[in-house]
CSV table of C-alpha atoms in Angstrom, one decimal:
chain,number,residue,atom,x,y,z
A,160,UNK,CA,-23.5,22.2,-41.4
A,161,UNK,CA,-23.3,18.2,-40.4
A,162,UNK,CA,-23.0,17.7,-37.6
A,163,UNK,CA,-19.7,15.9,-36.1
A,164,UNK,CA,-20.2,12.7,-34.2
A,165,UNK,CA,-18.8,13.2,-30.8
A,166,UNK,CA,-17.2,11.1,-27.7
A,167,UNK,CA,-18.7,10.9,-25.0
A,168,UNK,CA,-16.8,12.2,-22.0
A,169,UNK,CA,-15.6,10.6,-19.5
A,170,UNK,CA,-16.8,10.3,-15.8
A,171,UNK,CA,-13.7,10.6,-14.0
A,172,UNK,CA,-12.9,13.9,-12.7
A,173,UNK,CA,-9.2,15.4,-11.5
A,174,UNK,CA,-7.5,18.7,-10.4
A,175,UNK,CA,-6.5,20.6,-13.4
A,176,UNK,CA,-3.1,20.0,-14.1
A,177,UNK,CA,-0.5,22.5,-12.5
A,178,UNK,CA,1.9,24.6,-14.1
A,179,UNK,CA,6.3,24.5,-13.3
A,180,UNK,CA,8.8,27.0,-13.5
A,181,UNK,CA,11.1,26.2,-10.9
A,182,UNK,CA,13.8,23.5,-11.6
A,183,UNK,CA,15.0,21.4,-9.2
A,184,UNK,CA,18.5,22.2,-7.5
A,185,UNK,CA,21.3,20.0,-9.4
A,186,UNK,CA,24.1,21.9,-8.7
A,187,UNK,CA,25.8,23.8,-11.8
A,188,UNK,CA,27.7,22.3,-14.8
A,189,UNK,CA,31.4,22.6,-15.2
A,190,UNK,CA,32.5,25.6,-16.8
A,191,UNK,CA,32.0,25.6,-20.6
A,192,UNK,CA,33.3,27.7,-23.3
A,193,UNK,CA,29.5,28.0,-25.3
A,194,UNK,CA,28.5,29.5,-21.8
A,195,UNK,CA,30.9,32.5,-22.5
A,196,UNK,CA,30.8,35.2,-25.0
A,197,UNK,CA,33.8,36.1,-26.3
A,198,UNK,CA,35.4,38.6,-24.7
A,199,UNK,CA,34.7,36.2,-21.3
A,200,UNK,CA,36.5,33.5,-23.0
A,201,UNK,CA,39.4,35.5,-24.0
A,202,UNK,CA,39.9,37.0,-20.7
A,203,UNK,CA,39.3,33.9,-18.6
A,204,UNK,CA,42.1,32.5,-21.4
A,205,UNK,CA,44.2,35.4,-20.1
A,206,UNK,CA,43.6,34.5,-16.7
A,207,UNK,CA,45.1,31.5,-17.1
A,208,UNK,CA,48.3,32.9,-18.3
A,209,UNK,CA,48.0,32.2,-22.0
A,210,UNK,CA,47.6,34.7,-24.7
A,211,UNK,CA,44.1,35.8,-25.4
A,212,UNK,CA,44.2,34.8,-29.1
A,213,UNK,CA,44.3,31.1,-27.8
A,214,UNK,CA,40.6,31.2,-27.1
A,215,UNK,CA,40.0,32.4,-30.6
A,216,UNK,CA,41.5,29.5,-31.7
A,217,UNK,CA,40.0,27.2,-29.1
A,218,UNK,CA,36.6,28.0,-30.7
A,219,UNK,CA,37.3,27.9,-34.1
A,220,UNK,CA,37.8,23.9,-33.3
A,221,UNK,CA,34.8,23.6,-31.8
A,222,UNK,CA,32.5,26.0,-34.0
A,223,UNK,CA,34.3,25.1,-37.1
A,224,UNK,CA,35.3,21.8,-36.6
A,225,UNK,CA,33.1,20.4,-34.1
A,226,UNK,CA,36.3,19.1,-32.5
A,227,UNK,CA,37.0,18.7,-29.3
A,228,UNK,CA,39.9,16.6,-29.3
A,229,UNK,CA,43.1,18.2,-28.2
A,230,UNK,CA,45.2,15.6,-30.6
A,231,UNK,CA,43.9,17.9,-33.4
A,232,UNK,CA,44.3,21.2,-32.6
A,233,UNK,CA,48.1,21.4,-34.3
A,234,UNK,CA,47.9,25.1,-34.1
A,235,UNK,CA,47.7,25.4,-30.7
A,236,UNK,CA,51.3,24.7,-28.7
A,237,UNK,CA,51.1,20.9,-27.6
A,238,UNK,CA,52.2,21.8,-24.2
A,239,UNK,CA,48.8,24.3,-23.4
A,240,UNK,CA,46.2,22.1,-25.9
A,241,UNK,CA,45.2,19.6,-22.9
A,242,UNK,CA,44.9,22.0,-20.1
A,243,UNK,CA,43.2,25.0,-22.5
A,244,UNK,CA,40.6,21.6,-23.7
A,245,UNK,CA,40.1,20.5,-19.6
A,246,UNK,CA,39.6,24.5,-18.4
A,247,UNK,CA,36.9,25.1,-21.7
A,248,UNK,CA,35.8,22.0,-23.2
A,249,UNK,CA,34.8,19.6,-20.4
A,250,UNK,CA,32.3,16.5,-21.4
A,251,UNK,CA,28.8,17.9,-20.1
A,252,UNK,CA,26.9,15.3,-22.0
A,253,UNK,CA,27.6,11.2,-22.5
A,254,UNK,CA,25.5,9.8,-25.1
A,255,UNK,CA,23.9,6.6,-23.9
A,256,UNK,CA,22.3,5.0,-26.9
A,257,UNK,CA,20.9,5.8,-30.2
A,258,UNK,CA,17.7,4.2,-31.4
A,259,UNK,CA,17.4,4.4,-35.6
A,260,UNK,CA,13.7,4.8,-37.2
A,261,UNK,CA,12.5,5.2,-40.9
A,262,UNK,CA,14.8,3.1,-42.8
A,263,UNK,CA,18.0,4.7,-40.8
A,264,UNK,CA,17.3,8.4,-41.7
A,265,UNK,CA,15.7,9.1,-38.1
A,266,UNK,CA,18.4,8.7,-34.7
A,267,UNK,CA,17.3,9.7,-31.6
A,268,UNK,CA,19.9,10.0,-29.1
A,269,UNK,CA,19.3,9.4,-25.1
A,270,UNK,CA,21.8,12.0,-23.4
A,271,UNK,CA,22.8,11.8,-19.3
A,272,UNK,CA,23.7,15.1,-18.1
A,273,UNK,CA,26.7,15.9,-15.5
A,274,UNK,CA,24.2,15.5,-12.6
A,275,UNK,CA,22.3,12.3,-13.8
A,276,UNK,CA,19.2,13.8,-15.9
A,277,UNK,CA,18.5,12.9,-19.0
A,278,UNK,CA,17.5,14.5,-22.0
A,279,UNK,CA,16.9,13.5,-25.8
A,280,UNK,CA,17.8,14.9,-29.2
A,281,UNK,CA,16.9,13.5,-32.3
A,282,UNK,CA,18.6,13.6,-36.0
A,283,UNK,CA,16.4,13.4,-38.9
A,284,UNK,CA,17.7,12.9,-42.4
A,285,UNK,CA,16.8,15.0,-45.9
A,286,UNK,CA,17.6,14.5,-49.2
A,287,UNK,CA,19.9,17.7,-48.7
A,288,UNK,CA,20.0,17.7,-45.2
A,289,UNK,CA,20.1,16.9,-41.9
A,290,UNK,CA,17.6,18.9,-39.2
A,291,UNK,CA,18.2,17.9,-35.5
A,292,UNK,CA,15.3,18.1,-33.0
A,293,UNK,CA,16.8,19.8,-29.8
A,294,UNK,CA,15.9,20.1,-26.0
A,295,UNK,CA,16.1,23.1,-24.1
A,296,UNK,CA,15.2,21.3,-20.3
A,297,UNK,CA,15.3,18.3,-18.9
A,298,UNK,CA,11.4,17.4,-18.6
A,299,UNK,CA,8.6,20.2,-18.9
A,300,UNK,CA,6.6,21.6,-16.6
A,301,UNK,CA,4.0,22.8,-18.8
A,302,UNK,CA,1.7,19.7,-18.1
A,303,UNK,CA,0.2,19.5,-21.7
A,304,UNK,CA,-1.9,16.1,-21.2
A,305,UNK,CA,-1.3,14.7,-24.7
A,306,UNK,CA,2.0,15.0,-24.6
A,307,UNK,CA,4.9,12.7,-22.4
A,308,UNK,CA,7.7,15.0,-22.0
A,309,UNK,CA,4.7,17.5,-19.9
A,310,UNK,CA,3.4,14.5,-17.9
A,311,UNK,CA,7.1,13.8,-17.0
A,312,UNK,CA,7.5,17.1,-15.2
A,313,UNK,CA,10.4,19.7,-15.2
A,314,UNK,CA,13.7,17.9,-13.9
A,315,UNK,CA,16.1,21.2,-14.5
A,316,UNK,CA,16.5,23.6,-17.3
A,317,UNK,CA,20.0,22.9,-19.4
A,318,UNK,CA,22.5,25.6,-19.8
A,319,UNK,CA,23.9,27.3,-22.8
A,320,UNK,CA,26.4,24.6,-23.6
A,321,UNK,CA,24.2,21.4,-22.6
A,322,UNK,CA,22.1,23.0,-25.7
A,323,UNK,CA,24.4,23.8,-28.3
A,324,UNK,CA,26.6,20.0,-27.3
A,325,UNK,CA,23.4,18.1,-28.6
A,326,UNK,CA,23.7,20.5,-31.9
A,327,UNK,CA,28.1,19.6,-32.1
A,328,UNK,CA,27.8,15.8,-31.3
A,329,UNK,CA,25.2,15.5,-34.2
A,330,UNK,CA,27.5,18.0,-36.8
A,331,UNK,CA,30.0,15.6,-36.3
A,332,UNK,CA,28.2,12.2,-36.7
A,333,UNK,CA,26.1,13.4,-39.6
A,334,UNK,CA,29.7,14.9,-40.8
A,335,UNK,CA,31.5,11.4,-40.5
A,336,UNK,CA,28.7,9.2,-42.3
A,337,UNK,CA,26.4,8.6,-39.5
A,338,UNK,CA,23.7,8.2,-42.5
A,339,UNK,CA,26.2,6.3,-44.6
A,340,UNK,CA,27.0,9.5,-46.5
A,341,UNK,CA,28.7,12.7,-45.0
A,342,UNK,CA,25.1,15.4,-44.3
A,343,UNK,CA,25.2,18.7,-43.5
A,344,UNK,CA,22.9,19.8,-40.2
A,345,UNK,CA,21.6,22.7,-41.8
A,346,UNK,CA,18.5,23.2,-40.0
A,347,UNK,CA,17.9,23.0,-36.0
A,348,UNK,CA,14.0,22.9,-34.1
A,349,UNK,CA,13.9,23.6,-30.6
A,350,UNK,CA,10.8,20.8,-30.3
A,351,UNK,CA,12.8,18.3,-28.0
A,352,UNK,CA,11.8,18.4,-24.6
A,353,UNK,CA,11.0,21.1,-22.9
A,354,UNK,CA,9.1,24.8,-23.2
A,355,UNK,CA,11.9,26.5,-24.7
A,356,UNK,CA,11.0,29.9,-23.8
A,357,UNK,CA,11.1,28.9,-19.9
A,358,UNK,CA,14.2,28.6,-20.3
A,359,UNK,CA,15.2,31.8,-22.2
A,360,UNK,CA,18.3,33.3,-21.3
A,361,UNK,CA,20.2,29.6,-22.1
A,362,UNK,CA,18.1,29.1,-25.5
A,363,UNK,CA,18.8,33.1,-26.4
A,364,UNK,CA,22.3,32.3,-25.6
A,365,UNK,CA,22.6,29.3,-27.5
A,366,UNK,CA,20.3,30.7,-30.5
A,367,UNK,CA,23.4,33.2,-31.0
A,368,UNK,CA,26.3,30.3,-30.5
A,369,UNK,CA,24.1,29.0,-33.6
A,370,UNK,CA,23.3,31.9,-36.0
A,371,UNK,CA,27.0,34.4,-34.8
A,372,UNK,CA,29.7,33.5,-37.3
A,373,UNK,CA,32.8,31.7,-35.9
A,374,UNK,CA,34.8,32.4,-33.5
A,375,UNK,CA,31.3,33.0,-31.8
A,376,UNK,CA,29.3,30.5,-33.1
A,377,UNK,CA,28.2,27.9,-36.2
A,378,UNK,CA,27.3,30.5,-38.4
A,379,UNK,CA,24.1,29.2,-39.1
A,380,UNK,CA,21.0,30.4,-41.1
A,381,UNK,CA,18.4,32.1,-38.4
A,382,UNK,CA,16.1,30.9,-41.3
A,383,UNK,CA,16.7,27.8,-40.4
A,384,UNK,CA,16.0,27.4,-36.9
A,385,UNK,CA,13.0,27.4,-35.2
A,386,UNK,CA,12.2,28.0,-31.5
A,387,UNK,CA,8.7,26.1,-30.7
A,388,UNK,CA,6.7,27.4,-27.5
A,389,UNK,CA,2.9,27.0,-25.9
A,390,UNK,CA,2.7,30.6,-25.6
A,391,UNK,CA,4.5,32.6,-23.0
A,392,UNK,CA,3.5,36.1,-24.5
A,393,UNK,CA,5.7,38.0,-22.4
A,394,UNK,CA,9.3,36.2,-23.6
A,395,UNK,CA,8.0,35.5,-27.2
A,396,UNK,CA,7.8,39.9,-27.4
A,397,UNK,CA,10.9,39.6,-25.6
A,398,UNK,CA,12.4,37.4,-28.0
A,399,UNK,CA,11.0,39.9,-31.1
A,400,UNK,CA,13.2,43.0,-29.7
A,401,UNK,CA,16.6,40.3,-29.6
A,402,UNK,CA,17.2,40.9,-33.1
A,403,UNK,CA,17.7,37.2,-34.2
A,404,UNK,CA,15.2,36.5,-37.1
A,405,UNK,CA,14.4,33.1,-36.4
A,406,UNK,CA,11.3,31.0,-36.9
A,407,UNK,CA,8.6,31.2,-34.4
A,408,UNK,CA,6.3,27.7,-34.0
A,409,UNK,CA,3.3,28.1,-31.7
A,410,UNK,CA,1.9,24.9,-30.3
A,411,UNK,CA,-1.6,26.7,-30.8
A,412,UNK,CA,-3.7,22.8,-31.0
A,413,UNK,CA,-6.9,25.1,-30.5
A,414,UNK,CA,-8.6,28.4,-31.4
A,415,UNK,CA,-10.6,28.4,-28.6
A,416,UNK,CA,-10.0,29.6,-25.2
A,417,UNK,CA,-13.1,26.9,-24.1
A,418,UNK,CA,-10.6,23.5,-25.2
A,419,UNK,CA,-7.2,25.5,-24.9
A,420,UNK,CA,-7.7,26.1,-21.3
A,421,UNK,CA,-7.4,22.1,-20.8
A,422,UNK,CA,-5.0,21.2,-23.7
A,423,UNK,CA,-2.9,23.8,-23.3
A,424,UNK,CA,-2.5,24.8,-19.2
A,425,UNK,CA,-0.6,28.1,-19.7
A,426,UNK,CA,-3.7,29.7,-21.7
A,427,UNK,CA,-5.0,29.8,-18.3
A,428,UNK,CA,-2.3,32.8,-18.5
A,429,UNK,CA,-2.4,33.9,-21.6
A,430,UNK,CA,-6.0,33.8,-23.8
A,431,UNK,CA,-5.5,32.6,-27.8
A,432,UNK,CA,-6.1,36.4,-28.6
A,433,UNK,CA,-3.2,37.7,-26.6
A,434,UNK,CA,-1.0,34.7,-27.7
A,435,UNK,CA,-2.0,35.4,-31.8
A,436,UNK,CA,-1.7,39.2,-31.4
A,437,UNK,CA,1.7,38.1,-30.0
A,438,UNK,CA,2.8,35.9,-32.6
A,439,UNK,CA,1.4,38.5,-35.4
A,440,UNK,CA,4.1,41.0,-33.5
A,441,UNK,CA,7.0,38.7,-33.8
A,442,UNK,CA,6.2,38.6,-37.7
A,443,UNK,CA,6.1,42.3,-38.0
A,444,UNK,CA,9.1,42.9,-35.8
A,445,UNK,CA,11.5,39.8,-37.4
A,446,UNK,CA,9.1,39.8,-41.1
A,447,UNK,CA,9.6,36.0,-40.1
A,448,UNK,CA,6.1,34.1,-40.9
A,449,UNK,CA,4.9,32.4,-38.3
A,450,UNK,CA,4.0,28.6,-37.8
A,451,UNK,CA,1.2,27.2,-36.0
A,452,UNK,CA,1.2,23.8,-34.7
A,453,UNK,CA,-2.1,21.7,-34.2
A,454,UNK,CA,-2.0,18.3,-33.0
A,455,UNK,CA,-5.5,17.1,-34.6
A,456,UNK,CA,-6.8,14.7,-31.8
A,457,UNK,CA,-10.1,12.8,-32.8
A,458,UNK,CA,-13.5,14.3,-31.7
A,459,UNK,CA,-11.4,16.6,-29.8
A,460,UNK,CA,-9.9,19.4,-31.7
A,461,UNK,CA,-10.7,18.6,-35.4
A,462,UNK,CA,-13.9,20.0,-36.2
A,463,UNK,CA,-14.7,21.9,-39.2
A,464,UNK,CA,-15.8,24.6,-37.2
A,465,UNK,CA,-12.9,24.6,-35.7
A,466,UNK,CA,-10.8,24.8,-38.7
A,467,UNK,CA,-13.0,27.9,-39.5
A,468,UNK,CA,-12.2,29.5,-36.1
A,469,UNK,CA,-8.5,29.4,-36.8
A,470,UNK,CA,-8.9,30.6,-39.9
A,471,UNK,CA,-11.1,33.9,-38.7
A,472,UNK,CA,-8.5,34.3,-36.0
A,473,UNK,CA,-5.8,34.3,-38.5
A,474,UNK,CA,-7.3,36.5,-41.3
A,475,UNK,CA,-8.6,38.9,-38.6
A,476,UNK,CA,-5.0,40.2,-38.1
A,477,UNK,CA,-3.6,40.2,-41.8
A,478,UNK,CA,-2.8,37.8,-44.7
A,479,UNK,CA,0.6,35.8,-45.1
A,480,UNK,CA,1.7,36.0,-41.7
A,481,UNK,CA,1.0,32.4,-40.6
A,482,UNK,CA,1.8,28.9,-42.2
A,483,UNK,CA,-0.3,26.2,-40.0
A,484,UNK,CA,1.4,22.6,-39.7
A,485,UNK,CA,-1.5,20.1,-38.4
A,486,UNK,CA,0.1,17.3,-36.6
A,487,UNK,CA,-1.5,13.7,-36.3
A,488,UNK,CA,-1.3,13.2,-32.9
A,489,UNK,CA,1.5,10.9,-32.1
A,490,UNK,CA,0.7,7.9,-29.4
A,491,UNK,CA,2.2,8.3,-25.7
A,492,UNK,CA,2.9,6.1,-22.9
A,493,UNK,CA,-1.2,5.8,-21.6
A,494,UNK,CA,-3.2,8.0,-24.3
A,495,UNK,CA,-6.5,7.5,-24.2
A,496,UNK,CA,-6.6,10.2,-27.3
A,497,UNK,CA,-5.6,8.9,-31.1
A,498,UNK,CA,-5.1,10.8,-34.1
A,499,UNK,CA,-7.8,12.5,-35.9
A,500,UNK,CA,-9.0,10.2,-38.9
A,501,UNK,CA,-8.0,10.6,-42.1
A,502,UNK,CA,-11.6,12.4,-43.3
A,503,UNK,CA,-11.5,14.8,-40.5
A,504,UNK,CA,-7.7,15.7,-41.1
A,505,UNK,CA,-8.6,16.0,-45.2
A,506,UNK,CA,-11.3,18.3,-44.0
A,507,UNK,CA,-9.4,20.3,-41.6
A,508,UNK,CA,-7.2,20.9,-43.7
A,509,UNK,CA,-9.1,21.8,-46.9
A,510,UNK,CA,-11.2,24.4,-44.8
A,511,UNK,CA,-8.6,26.0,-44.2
A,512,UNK,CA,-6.7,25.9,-47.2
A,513,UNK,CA,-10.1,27.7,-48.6
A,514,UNK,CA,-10.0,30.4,-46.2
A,515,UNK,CA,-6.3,31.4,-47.3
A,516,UNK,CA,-4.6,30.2,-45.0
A,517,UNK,CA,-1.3,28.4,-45.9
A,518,UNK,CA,-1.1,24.9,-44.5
A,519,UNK,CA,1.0,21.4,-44.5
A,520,UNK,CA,0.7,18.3,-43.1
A,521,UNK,CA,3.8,18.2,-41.1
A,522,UNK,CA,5.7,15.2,-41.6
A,523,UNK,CA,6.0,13.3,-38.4
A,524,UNK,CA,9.9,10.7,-37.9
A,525,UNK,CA,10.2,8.6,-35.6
A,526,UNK,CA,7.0,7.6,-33.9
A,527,UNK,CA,8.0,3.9,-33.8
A,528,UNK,CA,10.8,5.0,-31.1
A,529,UNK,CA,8.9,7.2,-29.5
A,530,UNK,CA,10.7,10.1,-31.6
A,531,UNK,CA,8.6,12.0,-32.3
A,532,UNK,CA,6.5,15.5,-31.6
A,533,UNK,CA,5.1,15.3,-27.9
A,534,UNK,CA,6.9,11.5,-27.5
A,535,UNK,CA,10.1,12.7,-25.7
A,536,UNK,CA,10.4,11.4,-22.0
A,537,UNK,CA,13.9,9.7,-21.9
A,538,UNK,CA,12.9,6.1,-21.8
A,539,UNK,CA,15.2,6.1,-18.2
A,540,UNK,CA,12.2,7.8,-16.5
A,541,UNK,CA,9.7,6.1,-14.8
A,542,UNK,CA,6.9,5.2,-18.3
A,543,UNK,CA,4.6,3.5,-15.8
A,544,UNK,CA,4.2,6.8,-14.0
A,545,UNK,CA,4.4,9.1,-16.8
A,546,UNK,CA,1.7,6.8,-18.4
A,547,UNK,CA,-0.6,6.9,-15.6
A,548,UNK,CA,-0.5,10.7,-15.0
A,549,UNK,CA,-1.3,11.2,-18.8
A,550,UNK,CA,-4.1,8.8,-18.7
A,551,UNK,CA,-5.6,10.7,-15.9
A,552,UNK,CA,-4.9,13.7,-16.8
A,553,UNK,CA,-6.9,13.2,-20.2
A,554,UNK,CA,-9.6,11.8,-18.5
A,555,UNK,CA,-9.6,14.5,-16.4
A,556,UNK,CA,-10.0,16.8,-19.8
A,557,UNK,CA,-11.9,14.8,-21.5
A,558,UNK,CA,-14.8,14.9,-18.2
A,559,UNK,CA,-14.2,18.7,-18.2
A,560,UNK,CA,-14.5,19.5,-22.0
A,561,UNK,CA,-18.0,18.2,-23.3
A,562,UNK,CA,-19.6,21.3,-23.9
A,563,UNK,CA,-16.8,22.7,-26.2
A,564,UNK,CA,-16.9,19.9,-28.0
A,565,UNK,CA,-19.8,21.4,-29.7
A,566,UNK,CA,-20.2,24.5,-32.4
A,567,UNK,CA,-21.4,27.1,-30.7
A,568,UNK,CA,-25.1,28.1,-31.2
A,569,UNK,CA,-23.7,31.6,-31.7
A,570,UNK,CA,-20.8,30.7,-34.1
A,571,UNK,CA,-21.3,33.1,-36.9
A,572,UNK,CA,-21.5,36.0,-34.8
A,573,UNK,CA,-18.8,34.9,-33.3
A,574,UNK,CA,-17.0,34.9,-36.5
A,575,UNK,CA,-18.2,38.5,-37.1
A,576,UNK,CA,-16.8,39.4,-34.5
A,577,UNK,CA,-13.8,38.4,-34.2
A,578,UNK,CA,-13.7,39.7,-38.5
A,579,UNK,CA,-14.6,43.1,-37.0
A,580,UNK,CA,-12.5,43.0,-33.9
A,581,UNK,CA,-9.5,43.3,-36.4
A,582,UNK,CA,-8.5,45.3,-39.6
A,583,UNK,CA,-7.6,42.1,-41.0
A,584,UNK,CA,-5.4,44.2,-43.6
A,585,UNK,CA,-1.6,43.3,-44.1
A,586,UNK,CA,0.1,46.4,-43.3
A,587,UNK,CA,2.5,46.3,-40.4
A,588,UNK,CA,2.0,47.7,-37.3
């Protein structure tokens, strides 16, 4: 096989970047109706000395409607609209600006939260559709180098209702002509800021204010929501058992425990293997097929032999269960990494496609407003620092990582391997 050129790595050394869990205290929100299930709403409705039906119709406005506005709720009694729309509905997020990308048909909206944070959502436009990019927290604190919202670090995760407001405010604008045109937002990706499944009870929570017809929720298609993660193995098999058939996206970026290690910090935890056998559970248990996400970073990740790797580990545990979406990497605040070239991508890609394995060059909106995958930091927050800690926390990789840059001398065994390791048939588990 040619061989690929490489970069050189770089002298500078660093600690390895460190993983966060714990949010910073904020106090809690105001008490929301999303928070609540149903029966809570009714009886808190109860408590205060209305009939229970009232909260019925209180979220039928806001699931069916989007509305919020006690003006339009003419079957509620005027006298008990304001103070049912102050106990249930209280603002939790104020839009501060919108920034417009790709000819209008990308929006990406800077939220500030009840406590100060601020988060980010964007609204993408499709021929038939609208799909709105959500977050889940308030920063990350999974420390991914190449991407902003990691080097930002975890400010607090958002609740329930912080979630599913980002998902109403943009109903309602694509709704009213926000694209010139009334859109309906038919499809929802948690890949906004944050490591969704850190956060799970609110994201479970507000995956069913989504997907549970109304009074309970939007009514949505699970089919059309997707919850993105960088592999907590533990809460995706926890999410498998919830009975909500949504799409799983794995940030995978390599199929290599050697590179993953430094791309991705949480492999430390959890190895490729256990994080595909994972994802190849979810399928079985949801029959949803899985994505996989790889950012292709030049001389870093995009080797043909690399391609081949991911393709072994996928086959290894059955065909059809996996679609892979390969990324160009999108510029952040202080990158010293670009996107793969337009060869290596072609080739990537290609390898793969030969190997079986479904794959599509995932469409990438809004770069030029830093909108797009791995750009989130809500421009509010320090860039300066978020661009110096991902500079040196690439060189950092990049010093660490020059023997895995390589194809192993062993690489067909290894391929063997990993072919016999597995039945590699399609029956379910």
């Amino acid at each position: 096989m040619k061989k690929t050129k490489q970069v050189l790595p770089r002298v500078e050394q660093g600690p390895r970047p460190s993983l966060s869990f714990t949010a910073q205290r904020h106090g809690k929100p105001p008490r929301h109706l999303v928070d609540l299930s149903r029966t809570e709403r009714r009886e808190l409705v109860a408590d205060l000395g209305y009939p229970q039906y009232r909260a019925d119709q209180l979220s039928k406005h806001y699931f069916e409607h989007n509305c919020i506005d006690p003006e339009q709720m003419s079957d509620i009694p005027q006298s008990q609209r304001l103070d049912l729309v102050q106990q249930l509905l209280p603002p939790l997020i104020t839009k501060v600006r919108d920034q417009v990308a790709d000819q209008g048909k990308t929006i990406k909206t800077l939220w500030k939260l009840f406590d100060g944070a601020v988060v980010e959502s964007v609204l993408m436009k499709y021929p038939d559709r609208a799909t709105l990019c959500i977050s889940s927290q308030a920063g990350c604190g999974m420390a991914c180098p190449f991407c902003a919202t990691g080097q930002a670090g975890l400010t607090r995760n958002l609740t329930t209702a912080e979630i599913i407001e980002q998902l109403r405010y943009a109903r309602q604008a694509a709704a009213e002509g926000i694209f010139g045109e009334p859109v309906r937002v038919s499809n929802v990706v948690f890949m906004g800021m944050g490591e969704p499944l850190a956060n799970y009870r609110a994201v479970r929570d507000a995956l069913h204010r989504m997907i549970d017809p109304a009074p309970e929720g939007f009514g949505m298609s699970a089919r059309n929501v997707t919850v993105s993660t960088v592999g907590l193995v533990p809460v995706i098999n926890k999410l498998a058992d919830e009975g909500l058939p949504v799409t799983l996206a794995v940030s995978l970026h390599a199929p290599d425990d050697g590179l993953r290690d430094d791309l991705i910090p949480i492999n430390s935890r959890h190895k490729v293997g256990e994080l595909l056998d994972s994802a190849r559970h979810y399928f079985v248990r949801t029959g949803r097929r899985v994505s996989i996400e790889y950012a292709l970073i030049k001389d870093m990740n995009d080797h043909q032999w690399r391609a081949q790797l991911l393709a072994a580990e996928l086959n290894s545990r059955g065909r059809g269960w996996a679609h892979v979406n390969p990324i160009p990497l999108n510029p952040t605040p202080g990158s010293i990494w670009t996107a793969s070239t337009a060869h290596a991508t072609d080739t990537f890609v290609k390898t793969l496609t030969r190997a079986g394995i479904s794959t599509t060059i995932r469409d990438t909106r809004g770069s030029d407003i830093d909108g797009a995958c791995g750009q989130l930091a809500a421009e509010v927050v320090d860039r300066d620092h978020v661009s110096r800690r991902a500079a040196q926390a690439q060189a950092a990789v990049d010093a660490r990582i020059d023997a895995h840059r390589h194809q192993p001398q062993d690489f067909d065994s290894t391929l063997a391997a990993i072919s016999a390791t597995h039945n590699g048939d399609d029956d379910d588990e």
